[in-house]
Amino acid sequence: QFDSAVIAGVLSRPPAQVEEQLQELDTAHNFVHKFSEQEFPNHAISVRYRFVHSYYQNALYASLGPSRRAEYSRAVGEALVTLTGGTVRSVAVDIALLFETARDHARAATYFHQAARHAAGLFAYPEAILLSERGLRALALTPESAERDAQELALLQILSVSIMASRGYAAPEVEKALQRSLDLCVKRNDMRKMMPVLWGLH
C-alpha cells in the first residue's frame, strides 16, 4: 500500500498530477487499485493505492539497484515524516524499515524505538522484542556517542520488560539485557536508571 502524497513528495511533482497518473494505472492498465482517501496530520490530502498483485510490487522492487533502492527508501521515509508532522506512532515501523534500507542506521534505530515503545504500550510484547532487537542492531552500526548510549539504554529497557512479560523473569535473555543496561548506567553515571536495572537483576 502507498499514498499519492508520498509519491508526489518523493518525485517533487504536483499531487494532482500524481493522482491522475495513478488513476490511469488503475483504470487503463489495472496495475494498481485505489481503495481509500485520507488526510495526513499536516492536512495534505492523499489517495491510498495498493498493487493489484504483489508480483508487480516485487518485480518493480527487484528491478532497482541497491543505490537507487536506498535513495528511494530514504526519500519515502522523509516524506512520511513530513506528512505525519512528527506524530508517526502509527507508521513508525514503516519509517524504521525505510531508513534501515537507506542505511541510515541512526534514524532507523530512533523509529524502531518508537515502534517498540508503542508495541509494549499495547502489551504486544513479542512484537516489542523484535522491534527492540532490530533497533539495537541498527544502533550497533552507528558511531559511539553519549546519545547512542542513551538510546541503547532506552531500547534495552523495553526489551528486558518485554522479555520478562512474555518469557518470564528467569529467562537468560533478561539477564543479558539488564547486565548491558547496568554497564551503560555505570558508564553514564546514571544512578536514577540504575535502580530499576539492579532490581530487575535481583
Coordinates of N, CA and C in Angstrom, one line a residue:
Q1 N 0.8 -1.2 0.0 CA 0.0 0.0 0.0 C 0.9 1.2 0.0
F2 N 0.4 2.3 -0.6 CA 1.2 3.5 -0.7 C 0.2 4.7 -0.9
D3 N 0.7 5.9 -0.7 CA -0.1 7.1 -0.8 C 0.4 8.0 -1.9
S4 N -0.5 8.6 -2.6 CA -0.2 9.5 -3.7 C 0.6 10.7 -3.2
A5 N 0.3 11.2 -2.0 CA 1.1 12.3 -1.4 C 2.5 12.0 -1.2
V6 N 2.8 10.7 -0.8 CA 4.2 10.3 -0.6 C 4.9 10.3 -1.9
I7 N 4.3 9.7 -2.9 CA 4.9 9.7 -4.2 C 5.2 11.1 -4.8
A8 N 4.2 12.0 -4.6 CA 4.4 13.3 -5.0 C 5.6 14.0 -4.3
G9 N 5.7 13.7 -3.0 CA 6.8 14.3 -2.3 C 8.2 13.8 -2.7
V10 N 8.2 12.4 -3.0 CA 9.5 11.8 -3.4 C 9.9 12.3 -4.8
L11 N 8.9 12.4 -5.7 CA 9.2 12.8 -7.1 C 9.2 14.3 -7.3
S12 N 8.9 15.1 -6.3 CA 8.7 16.5 -6.4 C 7.8 16.9 -7.6
R13 N 6.6 16.3 -7.6 CA 5.6 16.6 -8.6 C 4.4 17.1 -7.9
P14 N 3.5 17.8 -8.6 CA 2.2 18.2 -8.1 C 1.4 17.0 -7.7
P15 N 0.8 17.1 -6.5 CA -0.1 15.9 -6.1 C -1.2 15.6 -7.1
A16 N -1.8 16.6 -7.7 CA -2.9 16.3 -8.7 C -2.3 15.5 -9.9
Q17 N -1.1 15.8 -10.3 CA -0.6 15.1 -11.5 C -0.3 13.7 -11.1
V18 N 0.2 13.4 -9.9 CA 0.5 12.1 -9.5 C -0.8 11.3 -9.3
E19 N -1.8 11.9 -8.8 CA -3.1 11.2 -8.7 C -3.7 10.9 -10.0
E20 N -3.5 11.7 -11.0 CA -4.0 11.4 -12.4 C -3.3 10.3 -13.0
Q21 N -2.0 10.2 -12.8 CA -1.2 9.1 -13.4 C -1.5 7.8 -12.7
L22 N -1.7 7.9 -11.4 CA -2.1 6.6 -10.7 C -3.5 6.2 -11.1
Q23 N -4.4 7.1 -11.3 CA -5.7 6.8 -11.8 C -5.7 6.1 -13.1
E24 N -4.7 6.5 -14.0 CA -4.6 5.9 -15.3 C -4.0 4.5 -15.1
L25 N -3.1 4.3 -14.2 CA -2.6 3.0 -14.0 C -3.6 2.0 -13.4
D26 N -4.6 2.6 -12.7 CA -5.7 1.8 -12.2 C -6.7 1.5 -13.3
T27 N -7.2 2.5 -14.0 CA -8.3 2.2 -14.9 C -7.9 1.7 -16.3
A28 N -6.8 2.1 -16.8 CA -6.3 1.7 -18.1 C -5.5 0.4 -18.1
H29 N -4.7 0.3 -17.0 CA -3.7 -0.9 -17.0 C -4.0 -1.9 -15.9
N30 N -4.9 -1.6 -15.0 CA -5.2 -2.5 -13.9 C -4.0 -2.9 -13.2
F31 N -3.1 -2.0 -12.9 CA -1.8 -2.2 -12.3 C -1.8 -2.0 -10.8
V32 N -2.5 -0.9 -10.4 CA -2.7 -0.6 -9.0 C -4.2 -0.4 -8.8
H33 N -4.6 -0.3 -7.6 CA -6.1 -0.2 -7.3 C -6.3 0.8 -6.1
K34 N -7.1 1.8 -6.4 CA -7.5 2.8 -5.4 C -8.4 2.2 -4.4
F35 N -8.2 2.4 -3.1 CA -9.2 1.9 -2.1 C -9.5 2.8 -1.0
S36 N -8.9 4.0 -0.9 CA -9.3 4.9 0.1 C -8.7 6.3 -0.1
E37 N -9.2 7.3 0.6 CA -8.7 8.6 0.6 C -8.4 9.0 2.1
Q38 N -7.4 9.8 2.4 CA -7.1 10.2 3.7 C -6.5 11.6 3.8
E39 N -6.5 12.1 4.9 CA -5.8 13.4 5.2 C -4.8 13.2 6.2
F40 N -3.5 13.6 5.9 CA -2.4 13.4 6.9 C -2.5 14.5 7.9
P41 N -1.8 14.3 9.1 CA -1.8 15.3 10.1 C -1.4 16.7 9.7
N42 N -0.6 16.8 8.6 CA -0.2 18.1 8.1 C -1.2 18.7 7.1
H43 N -2.4 18.0 7.0 CA -3.5 18.4 6.2 C -3.4 18.2 4.7
A44 N -2.3 17.4 4.4 CA -2.2 17.0 3.0 C -3.2 15.9 2.6
I45 N -3.9 16.1 1.5 CA -4.9 15.1 1.1 C -4.2 14.1 0.2
S46 N -4.5 12.8 0.4 CA -3.9 11.7 -0.3 C -4.8 10.6 -0.7
V47 N -4.5 10.0 -1.8 CA -5.3 8.8 -2.2 C -4.4 7.6 -2.0
R48 N -5.0 6.6 -1.3 CA -4.2 5.4 -1.0 C -4.5 4.3 -2.0
Y49 N -3.4 3.7 -2.5 CA -3.4 2.7 -3.5 C -2.7 1.4 -3.0
R50 N -3.0 0.3 -3.7 CA -2.3 -0.9 -3.5 C -2.1 -1.6 -4.8
F51 N -1.0 -2.4 -4.9 CA -0.8 -3.1 -6.1 C -1.8 -4.2 -6.3
V52 N -2.3 -4.4 -7.5 CA -3.3 -5.4 -7.8 C -2.7 -6.8 -7.4
H53 N -1.4 -7.0 -7.6 CA -0.8 -8.3 -7.2 C 0.6 -8.0 -6.7
S54 N 1.0 -8.7 -5.7 CA 2.3 -8.5 -5.1 C 3.4 -8.8 -6.0
Y55 N 3.2 -9.6 -7.1 CA 4.2 -9.9 -8.1 C 4.7 -8.6 -8.7
Y56 N 3.7 -7.7 -9.0 CA 4.1 -6.4 -9.6 C 5.0 -5.6 -8.7
Q57 N 4.6 -5.5 -7.5 CA 5.4 -4.8 -6.5 C 6.8 -5.4 -6.4
N58 N 6.9 -6.7 -6.3 CA 8.2 -7.4 -6.1 C 9.1 -7.2 -7.3
A59 N 8.5 -7.3 -8.5 CA 9.2 -7.1 -9.8 C 9.8 -5.7 -9.9
L60 N 9.0 -4.7 -9.5 CA 9.5 -3.3 -9.6 C 10.6 -3.1 -8.6
Y61 N 10.4 -3.7 -7.4 CA 11.4 -3.5 -6.3 C 12.8 -4.2 -6.7
A62 N 12.6 -5.4 -7.3 CA 13.8 -6.2 -7.7 C 14.6 -5.5 -8.9
S63 N 13.8 -4.7 -9.7 CA 14.5 -4.0 -10.8 C 15.4 -2.8 -10.4
L64 N 15.3 -2.4 -9.1 CA 16.1 -1.3 -8.7 C 17.4 -1.8 -8.2
G65 N 18.5 -1.0 -8.5 CA 19.8 -1.3 -8.0 C 19.9 -0.9 -6.5
P66 N 20.9 -1.4 -5.8 CA 20.9 -1.1 -4.3 C 21.0 0.3 -4.0
S67 N 21.8 1.1 -4.8 CA 21.9 2.5 -4.5 C 20.6 3.3 -4.7
R68 N 19.9 2.9 -5.8 CA 18.6 3.6 -6.1 C 17.6 3.2 -5.1
R69 N 17.6 1.9 -4.6 CA 16.7 1.4 -3.6 C 16.9 2.2 -2.3
A70 N 18.2 2.4 -1.9 CA 18.5 3.2 -0.7 C 18.0 4.6 -0.9
E71 N 18.3 5.2 -2.0 CA 17.9 6.6 -2.3 C 16.4 6.8 -2.2
Y72 N 15.6 5.9 -2.8 CA 14.1 6.0 -2.8 C 13.6 5.7 -1.4
S73 N 14.2 4.8 -0.7 CA 13.8 4.4 0.7 C 13.9 5.6 1.6
R74 N 15.1 6.3 1.5 CA 15.3 7.5 2.3 C 14.3 8.6 2.0
A75 N 14.0 8.8 0.7 CA 13.1 9.8 0.3 C 11.7 9.5 0.8
V76 N 11.3 8.3 0.7 CA 9.9 7.9 1.1 C 9.8 8.0 2.7
G77 N 10.9 7.6 3.4 CA 10.9 7.8 4.8 C 10.8 9.3 5.2
E78 N 11.5 10.1 4.6 CA 11.5 11.6 4.9 C 10.1 12.2 4.5
A79 N 9.5 11.7 3.4 CA 8.2 12.2 3.0 C 7.2 11.8 4.1
L80 N 7.3 10.6 4.6 CA 6.3 10.1 5.6 C 6.5 10.9 6.9
V81 N 7.7 11.2 7.3 CA 8.0 12.0 8.5 C 7.4 13.4 8.3
T82 N 7.5 14.0 7.1 CA 7.0 15.3 6.8 C 5.5 15.3 6.9
L83 N 4.9 14.3 6.2 CA 3.4 14.2 6.1 C 2.7 14.0 7.5
T84 N 3.4 13.2 8.3 CA 2.8 12.9 9.6 C 3.0 13.9 10.7
G85 N 3.8 14.9 10.3 CA 4.1 16.0 11.3 C 4.7 15.7 12.6
G86 N 5.4 14.6 12.6 CA 6.1 14.2 13.8 C 5.3 13.2 14.7
T87 N 4.0 13.1 14.4 CA 3.1 12.1 15.1 C 3.1 10.8 14.3
V88 N 4.2 10.1 14.4 CA 4.5 8.9 13.5 C 4.2 7.6 14.1
R89 N 3.6 7.6 15.3 CA 3.4 6.3 16.0 C 2.8 5.2 15.1
S90 N 1.8 5.5 14.3 CA 1.1 4.5 13.5 C 2.0 4.0 12.4
V91 N 3.0 4.8 11.9 CA 3.8 4.4 10.8 C 5.3 4.3 11.2
A92 N 5.6 4.2 12.5 CA 7.0 4.2 12.9 C 7.7 3.0 12.4
V93 N 7.0 1.8 12.3 CA 7.7 0.6 11.8 C 8.1 0.8 10.3
D94 N 7.1 1.4 9.5 CA 7.4 1.6 8.1 C 8.6 2.5 7.9
I95 N 8.6 3.6 8.7 CA 9.7 4.6 8.6 C 11.0 3.9 9.0
A96 N 11.0 3.2 10.1 CA 12.2 2.5 10.5 C 12.8 1.6 9.5
L97 N 11.9 0.8 8.8 CA 12.4 -0.1 7.8 C 12.9 0.6 6.6
L98 N 12.3 1.7 6.2 CA 12.8 2.5 5.1 C 14.1 3.1 5.4
F99 N 14.4 3.6 6.6 CA 15.7 4.2 6.9 C 16.7 3.1 7.1
E100 N 16.3 1.9 7.5 CA 17.2 0.7 7.5 C 17.7 0.4 6.1
T101 N 16.7 0.4 5.2 CA 17.1 0.1 3.8 C 18.0 1.2 3.2
A102 N 17.8 2.4 3.7 CA 18.6 3.5 3.2 C 19.9 3.6 3.9
R103 N 20.2 2.6 4.8 CA 21.5 2.6 5.6 C 21.6 3.8 6.5
D104 N 20.5 4.4 6.8 CA 20.5 5.5 7.8 C 20.2 4.9 9.2
H105 N 21.3 4.3 9.7 CA 21.1 3.4 10.9 C 20.6 4.2 12.2
A106 N 21.1 5.4 12.3 CA 20.7 6.2 13.5 C 19.2 6.5 13.5
R107 N 18.7 6.9 12.3 CA 17.3 7.3 12.3 C 16.5 6.0 12.3
A108 N 17.0 4.9 11.7 CA 16.2 3.7 11.8 C 16.1 3.2 13.3
A109 N 17.1 3.4 14.0 CA 17.1 3.0 15.5 C 16.1 3.9 16.2
T110 N 16.0 5.1 15.9 CA 15.1 6.1 16.5 C 13.6 5.6 16.3
Y111 N 13.3 5.2 15.1 CA 11.9 4.9 14.8 C 11.6 3.4 15.2
F112 N 12.6 2.5 15.2 CA 12.4 1.2 15.8 C 12.1 1.4 17.3
H113 N 12.7 2.3 18.0 CA 12.5 2.6 19.4 C 11.0 3.1 19.6
Q114 N 10.6 4.0 18.7 CA 9.2 4.5 18.8 C 8.2 3.3 18.6
A115 N 8.5 2.5 17.6 CA 7.6 1.4 17.3 C 7.6 0.4 18.5
A116 N 8.7 0.1 19.1 CA 8.8 -0.9 20.2 C 8.1 -0.3 21.4
R117 N 8.2 0.9 21.7 CA 7.6 1.5 22.8 C 6.0 1.5 22.6
H118 N 5.6 1.7 21.4 CA 4.2 1.7 21.1 C 3.7 0.2 21.3
A119 N 4.4 -0.7 20.8 CA 4.0 -2.1 20.9 C 3.9 -2.6 22.3
A120 N 4.9 -2.2 23.1 CA 4.9 -2.5 24.5 C 3.8 -1.9 25.3
G121 N 3.4 -0.7 24.9 CA 2.3 0.0 25.4 C 0.9 -0.7 25.2
L122 N 0.9 -1.4 24.1 CA -0.3 -2.2 23.7 C -0.2 -3.7 24.2
F123 N 0.8 -4.0 25.0 CA 1.0 -5.3 25.6 C 1.3 -6.3 24.4
A124 N 1.8 -5.8 23.3 CA 2.3 -6.7 22.2 C 3.7 -7.0 22.4
Y125 N 4.0 -7.8 23.4 CA 5.4 -8.0 23.9 C 6.3 -8.7 22.9
P126 N 5.8 -9.8 22.2 CA 6.7 -10.4 21.2 C 7.1 -9.4 20.1
E127 N 6.1 -8.5 19.6 CA 6.5 -7.5 18.6 C 7.5 -6.5 19.2
A128 N 7.3 -6.1 20.5 CA 8.2 -5.2 21.1 C 9.6 -5.7 21.2
I129 N 9.7 -7.1 21.4 CA 11.0 -7.7 21.5 C 11.7 -7.6 20.1
L130 N 11.0 -8.0 19.1 CA 11.5 -8.0 17.7 C 12.0 -6.6 17.3
L131 N 11.1 -5.6 17.6 CA 11.4 -4.2 17.2 C 12.6 -3.7 18.0
S132 N 12.7 -4.0 19.3 CA 13.8 -3.6 20.1 C 15.1 -4.2 19.6
E133 N 15.1 -5.5 19.3 CA 16.3 -6.1 18.8 C 16.7 -5.5 17.5
R134 N 15.8 -5.2 16.6 CA 16.1 -4.6 15.3 C 16.7 -3.2 15.5
G135 N 16.2 -2.5 16.5 CA 16.7 -1.2 16.8 C 18.1 -1.3 17.4
L136 N 18.4 -2.2 18.2 CA 19.7 -2.4 18.8 C 20.7 -2.8 17.7
R137 N 20.3 -3.6 16.7 CA 21.2 -4.0 15.6 C 21.5 -2.8 14.8
A138 N 20.5 -1.9 14.5 CA 20.8 -0.7 13.8 C 21.7 0.2 14.5
L139 N 21.5 0.3 15.8 CA 22.3 1.2 16.7 C 23.8 0.8 16.7
A140 N 24.0 -0.5 16.7 CA 25.3 -1.1 16.7 C 26.2 -0.6 15.5
L141 N 25.5 -0.2 14.5 CA 26.2 0.2 13.3 C 26.5 1.7 13.3
T142 N 26.2 2.4 14.4 CA 26.4 3.9 14.4 C 27.6 4.2 15.3
P143 N 28.3 5.3 15.1 CA 29.5 5.6 15.9 C 29.1 5.8 17.4
E144 N 30.1 5.5 18.3 CA 29.9 5.6 19.7 C 29.7 7.1 20.1
S145 N 28.7 7.3 21.0 CA 28.5 8.6 21.5 C 27.6 8.5 22.7
A146 N 27.5 9.6 23.5 CA 26.6 9.6 24.6 C 25.1 9.5 24.2
E147 N 24.8 10.1 23.1 CA 23.4 9.9 22.6 C 23.1 8.5 22.2
R148 N 24.0 7.8 21.6 CA 23.8 6.4 21.2 C 23.7 5.6 22.5
D149 N 24.5 5.8 23.5 CA 24.4 5.0 24.8 C 23.0 5.2 25.4
A150 N 22.5 6.5 25.4 CA 21.2 6.8 25.9 C 20.1 6.0 25.2
Q151 N 20.2 6.0 23.9 CA 19.2 5.3 23.0 C 19.3 3.8 23.2
E152 N 20.5 3.3 23.4 CA 20.6 1.9 23.6 C 20.0 1.5 24.9
L153 N 20.2 2.3 25.9 CA 19.7 2.0 27.3 C 18.1 2.0 27.2
A154 N 17.6 3.0 26.5 CA 16.1 3.0 26.3 C 15.6 1.8 25.6
L155 N 16.2 1.3 24.6 CA 15.8 0.1 23.9 C 16.0 -1.1 24.7
L156 N 17.0 -1.2 25.5 CA 17.2 -2.3 26.4 C 16.2 -2.4 27.5
Q157 N 15.7 -1.2 28.0 CA 14.7 -1.2 29.0 C 13.4 -1.8 28.4
I158 N 13.0 -1.4 27.2 CA 11.8 -2.0 26.6 C 12.0 -3.5 26.4
L159 N 13.2 -3.9 25.9 CA 13.5 -5.3 25.6 C 13.4 -6.1 26.9
S160 N 14.0 -5.7 27.9 CA 14.0 -6.5 29.2 C 12.6 -6.7 29.7
V161 N 11.9 -5.6 29.8 CA 10.5 -5.7 30.3 C 9.6 -6.6 29.4
S162 N 9.8 -6.5 28.1 CA 9.0 -7.3 27.2 C 9.4 -8.8 27.3
I163 N 10.6 -9.1 27.5 CA 11.1 -10.5 27.7 C 10.5 -11.0 29.0
M164 N 10.6 -10.2 30.0 CA 10.1 -10.6 31.3 C 8.6 -11.0 31.2
A165 N 7.8 -10.1 30.5 CA 6.4 -10.3 30.4 C 6.0 -11.5 29.5
S166 N 6.8 -11.8 28.5 CA 6.5 -12.9 27.6 C 7.2 -14.2 27.9
R167 N 8.4 -14.2 28.5 CA 9.1 -15.4 28.7 C 9.5 -15.7 30.1
G168 N 9.2 -14.7 31.0 CA 9.4 -15.0 32.4 C 10.6 -14.2 32.9
Y169 N 10.6 -14.0 34.2 CA 11.7 -13.2 34.9 C 13.1 -14.0 34.8
A170 N 13.0 -15.3 34.7 CA 14.3 -16.1 34.8 C 14.8 -16.4 33.4
A171 N 14.3 -15.8 32.4 CA 14.8 -16.0 31.0 C 16.2 -15.5 30.9
P172 N 17.1 -16.3 30.4 CA 18.5 -15.8 30.3 C 18.7 -14.5 29.5
E173 N 17.8 -14.3 28.5 CA 17.9 -13.0 27.7 C 17.6 -11.8 28.6
V174 N 16.8 -12.0 29.7 CA 16.6 -10.9 30.6 C 17.9 -10.4 31.3
E175 N 18.6 -11.4 31.8 CA 19.8 -11.1 32.5 C 20.8 -10.4 31.5
K176 N 20.9 -10.9 30.3 CA 21.8 -10.3 29.3 C 21.5 -8.9 29.1
A177 N 20.2 -8.6 28.8 CA 19.8 -7.2 28.6 C 20.0 -6.3 29.8
L178 N 19.7 -6.8 30.9 CA 19.9 -6.0 32.1 C 21.3 -5.8 32.5
Q179 N 22.2 -6.8 32.2 CA 23.6 -6.6 32.5 C 24.2 -5.5 31.6
R180 N 23.8 -5.5 30.3 CA 24.3 -4.5 29.4 C 23.7 -3.1 29.9
S181 N 22.5 -3.1 30.3 CA 21.9 -1.9 30.8 C 22.7 -1.3 32.0
L182 N 23.1 -2.2 32.9 CA 23.9 -1.8 34.1 C 25.2 -1.3 33.7
D183 N 25.9 -1.9 32.7 CA 27.1 -1.4 32.2 C 27.0 0.1 31.6
L184 N 25.9 0.3 30.9 CA 25.6 1.6 30.4 C 25.3 2.6 31.5
C185 N 24.6 2.2 32.5 CA 24.3 3.1 33.6 C 25.6 3.5 34.3
V186 N 26.5 2.6 34.5 CA 27.8 2.9 35.2 C 28.6 3.8 34.3
K187 N 28.6 3.5 33.0 CA 29.3 4.4 32.1 C 28.8 5.8 32.1
R188 N 27.5 5.9 32.1 CA 26.8 7.2 32.1 C 26.7 7.9 33.4
N189 N 27.0 7.1 34.5 CA 26.9 7.6 35.9 C 25.4 8.0 36.1
D190 N 24.5 7.1 35.6 CA 23.1 7.4 35.7 C 22.5 6.6 36.9
M191 N 22.5 7.1 38.1 CA 22.0 6.4 39.2 C 20.5 6.2 39.2
R192 N 19.8 7.1 38.7 CA 18.3 7.0 38.6 C 17.9 5.8 37.9
K193 N 18.5 5.6 36.7 CA 18.1 4.5 35.9 C 18.7 3.2 36.3
M194 N 19.7 3.3 37.1 CA 20.4 2.1 37.6 C 19.5 1.3 38.6
M195 N 18.7 2.0 39.4 CA 18.0 1.3 40.4 C 17.0 0.3 39.9
P196 N 16.2 0.6 38.9 CA 15.3 -0.5 38.3 C 16.1 -1.6 37.6
V197 N 17.2 -1.3 37.1 CA 18.1 -2.3 36.5 C 18.6 -3.3 37.5
L198 N 19.0 -2.7 38.7 CA 19.5 -3.6 39.8 C 18.4 -4.4 40.3
W199 N 17.2 -3.8 40.4 CA 16.0 -4.6 40.9 C 15.7 -5.7 40.0
G200 N 15.7 -5.4 38.7 CA 15.5 -6.5 37.7 C 16.5 -7.6 37.7
L201 N 17.8 -7.3 37.9 CA 18.8 -8.3 38.1 C 18.6 -9.1 39.3
H202 N 18.1 -8.5 40.4 CA 17.8 -9.2 41.7 C 16.7 -10.2 41.5

